[in-house]
Coordinates of C-alpha atoms in Angstrom, one line a residue:
Chain A
M42 CA 19.5 -4.0 7.6
A43 CA 17.7 -4.0 11.0
A44 CA 15.3 -6.5 9.8
V45 CA 18.0 -9.0 9.2
V46 CA 19.6 -8.3 12.6
D47 CA 16.3 -9.1 14.3
M48 CA 15.9 -12.3 12.4
A49 CA 17.8 -14.6 14.7
E50 CA 15.8 -13.4 17.6
T51 CA 12.6 -13.7 15.7
L52 CA 13.1 -17.2 14.6
A53 CA 12.9 -18.4 18.2
V54 CA 9.4 -19.6 18.8
P55 CA 8.1 -17.7 21.9
Q56 CA 9.3 -19.2 25.1
E57 CA 5.9 -19.9 26.6
G58 CA 4.4 -21.4 23.4
R59 CA 7.6 -23.5 23.2
R60 CA 7.1 -24.9 26.7
R61 CA 3.5 -25.8 26.0
A62 CA 4.4 -27.4 22.7
F63 CA 7.3 -29.3 24.4
R64 CA 4.9 -30.7 27.0
A65 CA 2.5 -31.8 24.3
F66 CA 5.3 -33.4 22.3
L67 CA 6.5 -35.3 25.4
S68 CA 3.0 -36.8 25.8
N69 CA 3.2 -38.4 22.4
P70 CA 5.2 -41.7 22.7
A71 CA 5.6 -42.2 18.9
G72 CA 7.2 -38.8 18.6
V73 CA 9.5 -39.3 21.5
I74 CA 10.6 -42.8 20.3
S75 CA 11.2 -41.4 16.8
L76 CA 13.2 -38.5 18.1
A77 CA 15.3 -40.8 20.2
F78 CA 15.9 -43.1 17.2
L79 CA 16.9 -40.2 15.0
L80 CA 19.3 -38.9 17.6
C81 CA 20.9 -42.3 17.8
A82 CA 21.2 -42.3 14.0
V83 CA 22.9 -38.9 14.1
A84 CA 25.3 -40.2 16.8
L85 CA 26.1 -43.2 14.8
A86 CA 26.7 -41.1 11.7
L87 CA 29.0 -38.8 13.7
A88 CA 30.9 -41.7 15.2
A89 CA 31.4 -43.6 11.9
P90 CA 35.1 -42.7 11.5
H91 CA 35.8 -44.0 15.0
L92 CA 33.6 -47.2 14.7
Y93 CA 34.9 -48.2 11.3
P94 CA 38.1 -46.2 10.6
E95 CA 38.7 -48.2 7.4
D96 CA 37.1 -47.3 4.1
P97 CA 33.8 -49.2 4.0
L98 CA 34.5 -50.0 0.4
S99 CA 37.6 -52.1 1.2
M100 CA 37.4 -55.8 1.2
V101 CA 38.0 -57.0 4.8
A102 CA 36.8 -60.6 5.0
R103 CA 35.5 -63.7 3.2
P104 CA 32.5 -62.9 0.9
F105 CA 28.9 -63.9 1.7
L106 CA 29.3 -64.1 5.5
W107 CA 25.7 -64.2 6.8
P108 CA 24.7 -61.9 9.7
G109 CA 25.7 -63.6 12.9
Q110 CA 28.1 -66.0 11.3
N111 CA 31.1 -64.2 12.4
A112 CA 31.1 -62.0 15.5
S113 CA 33.6 -59.5 13.9
Y114 CA 31.1 -58.8 11.1
P115 CA 27.7 -58.8 12.9
L116 CA 25.8 -57.9 9.7
G117 CA 27.8 -60.1 7.4
T118 CA 29.8 -59.3 4.3
D119 CA 28.8 -58.8 0.7
S120 CA 29.8 -60.5 -2.5
L121 CA 33.2 -58.8 -2.5
G122 CA 33.8 -59.3 1.2
R123 CA 33.0 -55.8 2.4
D124 CA 31.6 -55.3 5.9
V125 CA 27.8 -54.6 5.7
A126 CA 27.8 -53.1 9.2
A127 CA 30.5 -50.6 8.1
G128 CA 28.4 -49.8 5.0
V129 CA 25.3 -49.2 7.0
V130 CA 27.0 -46.9 9.5
W131 CA 28.8 -44.9 6.8
G132 CA 25.6 -44.9 4.8
T133 CA 23.8 -43.3 7.7
R134 CA 26.2 -40.4 7.4
I135 CA 25.5 -39.9 3.7
S136 CA 21.7 -40.4 4.0
L137 CA 21.4 -37.9 6.9
L138 CA 23.8 -35.4 5.3
V139 CA 21.9 -35.5 2.0
G140 CA 18.5 -35.4 3.8
F141 CA 19.2 -32.4 6.0
C142 CA 21.2 -30.4 3.5
A143 CA 18.6 -30.9 0.8
M144 CA 15.9 -30.0 3.2
A145 CA 17.6 -26.9 4.4
L146 CA 18.3 -25.7 0.9
G147 CA 14.8 -26.5 -0.3
I148 CA 13.2 -24.8 2.7
S149 CA 15.3 -21.7 2.2
L150 CA 14.5 -21.4 -1.4
G151 CA 10.8 -22.2 -0.8
L152 CA 10.7 -19.6 2.1
L153 CA 12.2 -16.9 -0.1
V154 CA 10.0 -17.4 -3.1
G155 CA 6.8 -18.4 -1.1
A156 CA 7.1 -15.4 1.3
V157 CA 7.6 -12.9 -1.5
A158 CA 4.7 -14.4 -3.6
G159 CA 2.3 -14.7 -0.7
Y160 CA 3.1 -11.3 0.9
F161 CA 3.0 -9.1 -2.2
G162 CA 0.3 -11.0 -4.2
G163 CA -0.9 -9.6 -7.5
R164 CA 1.5 -9.9 -10.4
V165 CA 4.5 -10.8 -8.4
D166 CA 2.5 -13.8 -7.0
D167 CA 1.3 -14.8 -10.5
A168 CA 4.8 -14.7 -11.9
L169 CA 6.3 -16.7 -9.0
V170 CA 3.5 -19.3 -9.0
K171 CA 4.2 -19.9 -12.7
F172 CA 7.9 -20.2 -11.9
I173 CA 7.1 -22.8 -9.1
E174 CA 4.9 -24.7 -11.6
I175 CA 7.7 -25.1 -14.0
F176 CA 9.4 -27.3 -11.4
Q177 CA 6.2 -29.1 -10.6
T178 CA 5.2 -30.0 -14.1
P179 CA 7.7 -32.8 -14.9
P180 CA 7.5 -35.9 -12.7
S181 CA 9.8 -35.1 -9.8
F182 CA 12.0 -38.2 -10.0
V183 CA 12.5 -37.9 -13.7
L184 CA 13.5 -34.2 -13.2
L185 CA 15.9 -35.4 -10.5
V186 CA 17.5 -38.0 -12.7
V187 CA 17.9 -35.5 -15.5
L188 CA 19.5 -32.9 -13.2
V189 CA 22.0 -35.5 -11.7
A190 CA 22.8 -36.8 -15.2
I191 CA 23.6 -33.3 -16.4
A192 CA 25.8 -32.5 -13.5
Q193 CA 28.7 -34.5 -12.0
P194 CA 27.6 -37.4 -9.8
A195 CA 28.9 -36.0 -6.5
I196 CA 27.1 -35.7 -3.1
S197 CA 26.9 -31.9 -3.5
T198 CA 25.2 -32.0 -6.8
V199 CA 22.8 -34.7 -5.5
I200 CA 21.9 -32.4 -2.7
V201 CA 21.3 -29.4 -5.0
A202 CA 19.2 -31.6 -7.4
I203 CA 17.0 -32.9 -4.6
A204 CA 16.5 -29.4 -3.2
L205 CA 15.5 -28.2 -6.7
V206 CA 12.9 -30.9 -6.9
T207 CA 11.4 -30.5 -3.5
W208 CA 11.4 -26.8 -2.9
P209 CA 8.1 -26.2 -4.6
T210 CA 6.3 -28.0 -1.8
A211 CA 7.9 -25.7 0.7
A212 CA 7.2 -22.6 -1.4
R213 CA 3.5 -23.4 -1.8
L214 CA 3.1 -24.0 1.9
V215 CA 4.9 -20.7 2.8
R216 CA 2.9 -18.8 0.2
A217 CA -0.4 -20.1 1.5
E218 CA 0.6 -19.2 5.1
F219 CA 1.7 -15.7 4.1
R220 CA -1.4 -15.1 2.1
S221 CA -3.6 -15.7 5.1
L222 CA -1.3 -14.0 7.6
R223 CA -0.9 -10.8 5.6
E224 CA -4.6 -10.1 6.0
K225 CA -4.3 -10.2 9.8
D226 CA -5.0 -7.1 11.9
F227 CA -1.5 -7.1 13.4
V228 CA 0.1 -6.8 10.0
M229 CA -2.1 -3.7 9.3
A230 CA -1.1 -2.4 12.7
A231 CA 2.5 -2.9 11.8
R232 CA 2.1 -1.0 8.6
G233 CA 0.4 1.7 10.7
L234 CA 3.6 2.0 12.7
G235 CA 5.7 2.7 9.7
Y236 CA 7.4 -0.7 9.3
G237 CA 8.7 -1.6 5.8
H238 CA 7.9 -4.7 3.8
A239 CA 11.1 -6.6 4.7
R240 CA 10.6 -6.0 8.3
I241 CA 7.0 -7.1 8.3
I242 CA 7.8 -10.3 6.4
V243 CA 10.7 -11.3 8.6
R244 CA 9.7 -10.0 12.0
E245 CA 5.9 -10.0 12.0
I246 CA 4.7 -12.8 9.6
L247 CA 7.5 -15.3 9.4
P248 CA 7.4 -16.4 13.1
N249 CA 3.7 -17.0 12.7
A250 CA 4.3 -19.1 9.7
L251 CA 7.0 -21.3 11.2
P252 CA 5.0 -24.2 12.9
P253 CA 3.7 -25.8 9.7
L254 CA 7.1 -25.3 8.1
I255 CA 8.9 -27.1 10.9
V256 CA 6.4 -30.0 10.4
S257 CA 7.0 -30.2 6.7
A258 CA 10.8 -30.0 7.2
S259 CA 10.8 -33.5 8.8
V260 CA 8.8 -34.9 5.9
L261 CA 11.1 -33.2 3.4
V262 CA 14.2 -34.9 5.1
A263 CA 12.5 -38.2 4.7
T264 CA 11.7 -37.5 1.0
A265 CA 15.2 -36.4 0.4
I266 CA 16.6 -39.6 1.9
L267 CA 14.3 -41.7 -0.2
M268 CA 15.3 -39.8 -3.3
E269 CA 19.0 -40.2 -2.6
A270 CA 18.5 -43.9 -2.0
A271 CA 16.7 -44.3 -5.3
L272 CA 19.4 -42.4 -7.2
S273 CA 22.1 -44.6 -5.6
F274 CA 20.2 -47.7 -6.4
L275 CA 20.2 -46.7 -10.0
G276 CA 23.9 -46.0 -9.7
L277 CA 23.4 -42.3 -10.5
S278 CA 24.9 -41.0 -7.2
D279 CA 28.5 -40.6 -6.2
P280 CA 30.1 -44.0 -6.9
N281 CA 32.9 -43.4 -4.4
V282 CA 30.7 -43.3 -1.3
V283 CA 28.6 -46.0 0.3
S284 CA 25.0 -45.2 0.8
W285 CA 22.0 -47.3 1.7
G286 CA 20.7 -47.1 -1.8
S287 CA 23.9 -48.2 -3.5
M288 CA 24.1 -51.2 -1.1
I289 CA 20.6 -52.3 -2.1
G290 CA 21.6 -51.8 -5.7
A291 CA 24.6 -53.9 -5.3
G292 CA 22.7 -56.7 -3.5
R293 CA 19.8 -56.7 -6.0
E294 CA 21.2 -59.4 -8.2
L295 CA 21.9 -61.7 -5.2
L296 CA 18.4 -61.2 -3.8
R297 CA 17.6 -65.0 -4.0
T298 CA 20.8 -66.3 -2.5
A299 CA 21.8 -63.5 -0.1
W300 CA 18.7 -61.4 0.6
Y301 CA 20.2 -59.9 3.7
L302 CA 22.4 -57.6 1.5
C303 CA 19.2 -55.8 0.4
A304 CA 17.3 -56.3 3.6
V305 CA 19.8 -54.7 6.1
P306 CA 20.1 -51.3 4.4
G307 CA 16.4 -51.5 3.4
V308 CA 15.4 -51.8 7.1
A309 CA 17.7 -48.8 7.8
I310 CA 15.8 -46.7 5.2
V311 CA 12.4 -47.8 6.4
L312 CA 13.1 -47.1 10.1
T313 CA 14.6 -43.7 9.4
V314 CA 11.9 -42.5 7.0
L315 CA 9.2 -43.9 9.4
A316 CA 10.8 -42.1 12.3
L317 CA 10.9 -38.8 10.4
N318 CA 7.3 -39.1 9.4
L319 CA 6.2 -40.0 12.9
L320 CA 8.2 -37.1 14.2
G321 CA 6.5 -34.8 11.7
D322 CA 3.1 -36.0 12.9
A323 CA 4.1 -35.5 16.5
L324 CA 5.4 -32.0 15.8
N325 CA 2.2 -31.2 14.0
D326 CA 0.1 -32.3 16.9
S327 CA 2.2 -30.4 19.4
L328 CA 2.7 -27.2 17.5
N329 CA -0.9 -26.9 16.4
P330 CA -2.8 -25.6 19.5
R331 CA -6.2 -26.6 18.0
V332 CA -5.2 -30.3 17.7
S333 CA -3.5 -30.6 21.1
A334 CA -6.4 -28.9 22.8
K335 CA -8.6 -31.9 21.8
R336 CA -6.3 -34.4 23.5
Chain B
M157 CA -7.4 30.7 16.1
T158 CA -4.3 28.5 16.1
V159 CA -3.1 26.8 12.9
P160 CA -4.8 23.4 12.7
L161 CA -2.6 20.3 13.1
L162 CA -4.6 18.5 10.5
E163 CA -6.6 20.1 7.7
V164 CA -8.4 17.9 5.2
H165 CA -9.7 19.7 2.1
D166 CA -12.2 18.2 -0.3
L167 CA -10.9 14.6 0.3
T168 CA -12.5 12.1 -2.1
I169 CA -11.7 8.4 -2.0
A170 CA -12.4 6.4 -5.1
F171 CA -12.9 2.7 -5.7
P172 CA -13.0 1.7 -9.3
A173 CA -16.8 2.1 -9.4
A174 CA -17.7 3.9 -6.2
W175 CA -16.8 7.0 -4.2
P176 CA -17.2 6.0 -0.5
V177 CA -15.9 9.4 0.7
R178 CA -16.8 12.6 -1.2
N179 CA -15.5 16.1 -0.8
L180 CA -14.8 15.7 2.9
S181 CA -13.3 18.7 4.7
F182 CA -12.5 19.0 8.4
S183 CA -9.7 20.0 10.7
V184 CA -8.2 19.0 14.0
A185 CA -6.2 21.4 16.1
G186 CA -3.4 20.4 18.5
G187 CA -4.8 19.2 21.8
E188 CA -8.3 18.9 20.4
T189 CA -10.6 15.9 20.3
V190 CA -12.6 15.6 17.1
A191 CA -15.1 12.8 16.8
I192 CA -16.3 11.4 13.5
V193 CA -19.7 9.7 13.9
G194 CA -21.6 7.7 11.4
E195 CA -23.1 4.3 10.8
S196 CA -21.3 1.4 9.2
G197 CA -20.5 2.2 5.6
S198 CA -20.5 6.0 6.1
G199 CA -16.8 6.1 5.2
K200 CA -15.4 7.1 8.5
S201 CA -12.9 4.2 8.8
L202 CA -11.8 4.7 5.2
T203 CA -11.2 8.3 6.0
A204 CA -8.9 7.2 8.8
L205 CA -7.0 4.8 6.6
A206 CA -6.7 7.6 3.9
L207 CA -5.1 9.9 6.5
M208 CA -2.5 7.1 7.2
R209 CA -2.2 6.5 3.5
L210 CA -3.0 2.9 4.1
L211 CA -6.1 2.5 1.9
P212 CA -6.8 -1.1 0.7
G213 CA -5.6 -2.1 -2.7
A214 CA -8.3 -0.9 -5.0
A215 CA -9.1 2.4 -3.2
R216 CA -7.2 5.6 -3.8
I217 CA -7.4 9.2 -3.0
S218 CA -8.8 10.7 -6.2
S219 CA -8.7 14.4 -5.1
G220 CA -8.2 16.6 -2.1
R221 CA -5.4 17.5 0.3
I222 CA -4.4 16.3 3.7
D223 CA -2.4 19.0 5.3
F224 CA -0.6 17.6 8.3
V225 CA 1.7 20.0 10.2
G226 CA 1.9 22.1 7.1
Q227 CA 2.7 19.3 4.6
D228 CA 0.3 17.6 2.2
L229 CA 0.4 13.9 3.0
V230 CA -1.2 13.1 -0.3
T231 CA 2.0 14.0 -2.1
F232 CA 4.2 11.9 0.2
S233 CA 6.0 8.9 -1.2
E234 CA 5.6 5.5 0.6
P235 CA 9.1 5.7 2.2
A236 CA 8.4 9.3 3.4
M237 CA 5.0 8.1 4.7
R238 CA 6.7 5.3 6.7
K239 CA 8.7 7.9 8.6
V240 CA 5.5 9.7 9.5
R241 CA 3.4 6.7 10.5
G242 CA 3.9 5.6 14.0
A243 CA 6.1 8.6 14.7
R244 CA 4.2 11.8 14.2
L245 CA 0.9 10.3 13.1
A246 CA -0.3 7.2 14.9
M247 CA -3.4 5.0 14.7
I248 CA -5.2 2.6 17.0
F249 CA -7.2 0.0 15.3
Q250 CA -10.5 -1.4 16.2
E251 CA -9.6 -4.9 17.3
P252 CA -7.3 -5.1 20.2
M253 CA -7.6 -8.9 20.3
T254 CA -5.9 -9.4 17.0
S255 CA -3.9 -6.2 16.4
L256 CA -1.0 -7.4 18.5
N257 CA 1.4 -10.0 17.0
P258 CA 0.7 -13.2 18.9
V259 CA 4.3 -14.5 18.8
L260 CA 6.1 -11.4 20.1
T261 CA 6.0 -10.2 23.7
I262 CA 4.3 -6.9 24.2
G263 CA 7.7 -5.4 25.3
A264 CA 9.3 -6.5 22.1
Q265 CA 6.5 -4.8 20.1
I266 CA 6.9 -1.5 22.0
V267 CA 10.7 -1.7 21.8
D268 CA 10.5 -2.3 18.0
V269 CA 8.6 0.9 17.3
L270 CA 10.9 2.9 19.6
R271 CA 14.0 1.6 17.9
L272 CA 12.6 2.2 14.5
H273 CA 11.7 5.8 14.9
E274 CA 13.8 7.0 17.8
N275 CA 17.1 5.3 17.4
L276 CA 17.2 4.1 21.0
S277 CA 19.5 1.4 22.3
R278 CA 17.9 -1.9 23.2
R279 CA 18.3 -1.1 26.9
A280 CA 17.0 2.4 26.7
A281 CA 14.0 1.3 24.6
R282 CA 13.1 -1.3 27.1
A283 CA 13.3 1.2 30.0
R284 CA 11.1 3.5 27.9
A285 CA 8.6 0.7 27.2
I286 CA 8.2 0.1 30.9
E287 CA 7.5 3.8 31.4
L288 CA 5.0 3.7 28.6
L289 CA 3.2 0.6 30.1
D290 CA 3.1 2.5 33.3
L291 CA 1.7 5.6 31.5
V292 CA -1.2 3.6 30.0
R293 CA -1.8 2.2 33.5
V294 CA -0.8 -1.4 33.0
A295 CA -0.3 -2.7 36.5
D296 CA 3.1 -4.2 37.3
P297 CA 4.8 -3.2 34.0
H298 CA 8.2 -4.8 34.9
R299 CA 6.6 -8.2 34.7
R300 CA 3.9 -7.5 32.1
I301 CA 6.5 -6.4 29.6
D302 CA 7.6 -10.0 28.9
D303 CA 4.0 -11.3 28.6
Y304 CA 2.6 -12.5 25.3
P305 CA -0.6 -10.9 24.1
H306 CA -2.8 -13.9 24.8
R307 CA -2.1 -13.5 28.5
L308 CA -3.8 -10.1 28.5
S309 CA -7.5 -9.1 28.6
G310 CA -9.0 -7.1 25.8
G311 CA -8.8 -3.9 27.8
M312 CA -5.2 -4.5 28.6
R313 CA -4.4 -5.2 25.0
Q314 CA -6.0 -2.0 24.0
R315 CA -3.9 -0.2 26.6
V316 CA -0.8 -1.8 25.1
M317 CA -1.9 -0.8 21.6
I318 CA -2.3 2.8 22.9
A319 CA 1.2 2.5 24.5
I320 CA 2.6 1.5 21.1
A321 CA 0.7 4.3 19.3
V322 CA 1.9 7.0 21.6
A323 CA 5.4 5.6 22.1
C324 CA 7.1 8.1 19.8
G325 CA 5.0 11.1 20.9
P326 CA 2.7 11.5 17.9
R327 CA 1.2 14.9 17.1
L328 CA -2.1 13.3 16.0
L329 CA -3.6 10.0 17.2
I330 CA -6.4 8.5 15.2
A331 CA -8.5 6.1 17.2
D332 CA -10.7 4.0 15.0
E333 CA -13.5 2.6 17.2
P334 CA -11.1 2.2 20.1
T335 CA -13.8 0.9 22.4
T336 CA -16.2 -1.0 20.2
A337 CA -14.7 -4.4 21.0
L338 CA -14.5 -3.8 24.8
D339 CA -16.8 -4.3 27.7
V340 CA -18.8 -1.2 28.7
T341 CA -17.0 -0.9 32.0
I342 CA -13.6 -0.9 30.2
Q343 CA -14.8 1.6 27.5
A344 CA -14.9 4.6 29.9
Q345 CA -11.4 3.7 31.3
V346 CA -9.9 3.5 27.9
L347 CA -11.5 6.7 26.7
D348 CA -10.4 8.5 29.9
L349 CA -6.9 7.2 29.3
L350 CA -6.9 8.6 25.7
D351 CA -8.2 11.9 26.9
G352 CA -5.6 12.1 29.6
L353 CA -2.8 11.3 27.1
R354 CA -4.2 13.9 24.7
R355 CA -3.9 16.5 27.4
D356 CA -0.5 15.4 28.8
L357 CA 1.1 14.9 25.4
G358 CA -0.7 17.9 23.7
M359 CA -1.7 15.8 20.7
G360 CA -4.7 16.0 18.6
L361 CA -7.2 13.1 18.8
L362 CA -9.4 12.0 16.0
L363 CA -11.9 9.7 17.5
I364 CA -13.9 7.5 15.0
T365 CA -17.0 6.0 16.5
H366 CA -20.6 5.0 15.9
D367 CA -21.3 5.5 19.6
L368 CA -23.1 8.8 20.3
S369 CA -22.7 8.4 24.1
V370 CA -18.9 8.5 23.6
V371 CA -19.2 11.8 21.7
G372 CA -20.9 13.8 24.3
Q373 CA -18.5 13.1 27.0
W374 CA -15.1 13.2 25.3
A375 CA -15.3 15.2 22.0
D376 CA -14.6 18.9 21.6
R377 CA -16.2 18.8 18.1
V378 CA -18.3 16.3 16.3
I379 CA -18.5 15.6 12.6
V380 CA -21.5 13.5 11.5
M381 CA -20.9 11.6 8.3
Y382 CA -23.5 9.9 6.1
A383 CA -22.7 8.0 2.9
G384 CA -19.2 9.5 2.6
C385 CA -20.3 13.1 3.1
K386 CA -20.1 15.4 6.1
V387 CA -23.7 16.2 6.9
E388 CA -23.3 18.2 10.1
E389 CA -20.5 19.5 12.3
G390 CA -20.6 21.3 15.7
V391 CA -19.9 21.1 19.3
P392 CA -21.3 18.0 21.0
D393 CA -23.9 19.9 23.0
V394 CA -25.4 21.4 19.9
I395 CA -25.2 18.2 17.8
L396 CA -26.7 16.0 20.5
H397 CA -29.5 18.3 21.6
R398 CA -30.2 20.8 18.8
P399 CA -29.2 19.0 15.6
R400 CA -30.4 20.6 12.4
H401 CA -29.8 17.9 9.9
P402 CA -32.6 15.4 9.5
Y403 CA -30.1 12.5 9.5
T404 CA -28.6 13.6 12.8
E405 CA -32.1 13.9 14.2
G406 CA -32.9 10.5 13.0
L407 CA -29.7 9.1 14.4
L408 CA -30.4 10.6 17.8
A409 CA -34.0 9.3 17.8
A410 CA -32.7 5.9 17.1
S411 CA -30.3 5.9 20.0
P412 CA -31.3 4.9 23.6
R413 CA -30.4 7.8 25.8
T414 CA -30.5 8.3 29.5
A415 CA -31.6 11.9 29.5
E416 CA -35.1 12.4 30.9
G417 CA -38.0 11.8 28.6
S418 CA -36.0 10.0 26.0
S419 CA -35.4 6.6 27.6
Y420 CA -36.4 3.6 25.6
R421 CA -38.9 2.9 28.4
D422 CA -40.9 5.9 27.3
G423 CA -41.6 4.6 23.9
L424 CA -40.2 2.7 20.9
L425 CA -36.9 3.8 19.5
R426 CA -37.5 5.3 16.0
E427 CA -35.6 3.7 13.1
I428 CA -34.4 5.5 10.0
R429 CA -36.1 3.8 7.2
G430 CA -34.1 2.2 4.4
S431 CA -30.4 1.5 4.4
I432 CA -27.3 3.5 3.7
A433 CA -26.8 1.5 0.4
S434 CA -29.6 3.6 -1.1
A435 CA -27.2 6.5 -1.3
L436 CA -25.2 4.8 -4.1
G437 CA -25.2 6.9 -7.2
E438 CA -27.7 9.4 -5.6
Q439 CA -27.6 12.7 -7.5
G440 CA -28.4 15.3 -4.9
C441 CA -28.4 14.9 -1.1
P442 CA -27.3 11.4 -0.2
F443 CA -29.8 11.2 2.6
R444 CA -32.8 12.2 0.4
P445 CA -34.2 8.7 -0.2
R446 CA -34.6 8.2 3.6
C447 CA -35.3 11.8 4.6
P448 CA -38.6 12.7 6.1
K449 CA -38.2 16.3 5.0
A450 CA -37.1 15.7 1.4
A451 CA -38.0 18.4 -1.0
P452 CA -37.6 18.8 -4.7
A453 CA -34.5 20.9 -4.2
C454 CA -32.8 18.0 -2.6
T455 CA -32.4 16.1 -5.9
L456 CA -30.5 18.8 -7.7
A457 CA -26.9 19.0 -6.3
P458 CA -24.9 17.7 -3.4
P459 CA -25.8 20.2 -0.6
P460 CA -22.9 22.3 0.6
A461 CA -22.3 22.6 4.3
V462 CA -23.9 25.8 5.5
V463 CA -23.1 27.7 8.7
V464 CA -26.4 27.6 10.6
Q465 CA -24.9 29.4 13.5
P466 CA -21.3 30.1 14.4
G467 CA -19.4 26.8 14.8
H468 CA -22.4 24.7 13.6
L469 CA -22.5 23.5 10.0
A470 CA -25.2 21.5 8.4
A471 CA -25.5 20.3 4.8
C472 CA -29.2 20.2 4.1
P473 CA -31.0 22.2 1.4
V474 CA -34.2 22.3 3.3
L475 CA -32.6 24.2 6.2
N476 CA -31.8 27.1 3.9
P477 CA -33.9 27.3 0.8
R478 CA -32.2 30.4 -0.5
Q479 CA -28.8 28.6 -0.4
A480 CA -30.3 25.6 -2.2
R481 CA -31.6 28.0 -5.0
D482 CA -28.2 29.5 -5.3
A483 CA -26.6 26.1 -5.6
V484 CA -29.0 25.3 -8.4
A485 CA -28.4 28.7 -10.2

């Protein structure tokens, strides 16, 4: 369908608005630093097989080496003699992978349901809102634990489970945007030109609804990373991969004697999630013309 | 007389508990400009939306026919209507500031409609878009085509809206208050442009306005609407200078005019007492509660439009007492 062909082109925020938003973003130091930090994290994750070619779960040295004690193991070793630095680097890979994939899946699902509900309204909207509420009624983490417990504990199922828990947020946001945008004069004008519903949704309304969605995407990545860490901490995630959460979980019992085993991956989580949230704030400020006009 | 391009018969638009347009009939011929005038709430914009089959949710066409190029649009399905809209039947909306999509370049918006209805290649559509911008007298169309709407003034945006509307060579163009949101100096330019396009493209133009000064200069025929009914119809010269219906008389007396002896400096403008809402549920003539000439006959039945002289219709029982008696009998 023509509407789908046009989609790629549509998804690009207009050039000029992009330039203005980019300038506004550059003037925000917190956002720039956060973005730089996240890019480093991505680089680290991509480089993990080169930096630590060995399995991070293999025992490589004497256990309980403290950070700085041995230059070969800058972040020390854990109770089984596994390299903490290798664990953190490989954990970055898992955390970012889960974060981005769960966000992409959740946003896609939310976009689909929210756009249809918000655009058509009426009974379609009522039915879809009820459907969204089914996912919002149980406490989200309990739902997540149940979903993972039912399925196999693998990274892919963790991603799907997190997406299923977080998509209602995206769906509600998209629905609200579409509800207000469908009343705009340009949507009426588009109908007056003979455009069909699919085309109006994808080409006319969606690009206008993107800025708040981009902002919420960064927060959703942070939420997904936290959820994955919590699952791993409880030992519900894939036992064959190292993640920040599983490292904290393993170090928990040694908190009084070797606190760095929890602190090192903990700091990684805190910094990443903080950076994602600050990036979200900065994007919000730069993509929202009303806010950036005040600066 | 040529076969009319658009012929509306007894069109009635119904909301669940109201009939904002009742038994409206009129026609537009190819190459003709017909103006519908009336105050807010007279049903003129709803009529335009009904012609496009774009009535808001609760409203529907409860009876009547809309014959457009020999086919009754009322019977068209939504997919069939989509092929008509923007292609053979186009509409310009009131608000040029908000009727263009803010995130698409004006070129993309013109290209979109060309590619939808005319199956042009991207390159051909872009070339045609530049021609169209030139046609609506946008200066420097090669550069302007890649501008976003917020870079354009209100008048420029309305020109772009017109370019989009006429892109596929419509037979009939409906312009709903095309100049209301514009500066007075721009208004005449935009109306001149519409008039020129009507002549060059041979299309019919249905001009919906509340501005009587627009009517005199640009319309071939005028339809005065009040509370969803056509109260008077005729050529502008007759309607503006020798109206027969008390509502049209009142409307003219309430408008500042530059003709001698009628300037606002000579005296106070007269108002029409009451408001249009008083016509809700009125039995006979909808204007009766506000009419200075109201007579007992006016309460009986909705007055039919009567030919008071060739080409001049008025719907007032007082004008023709015999007609009113016949209607009662």
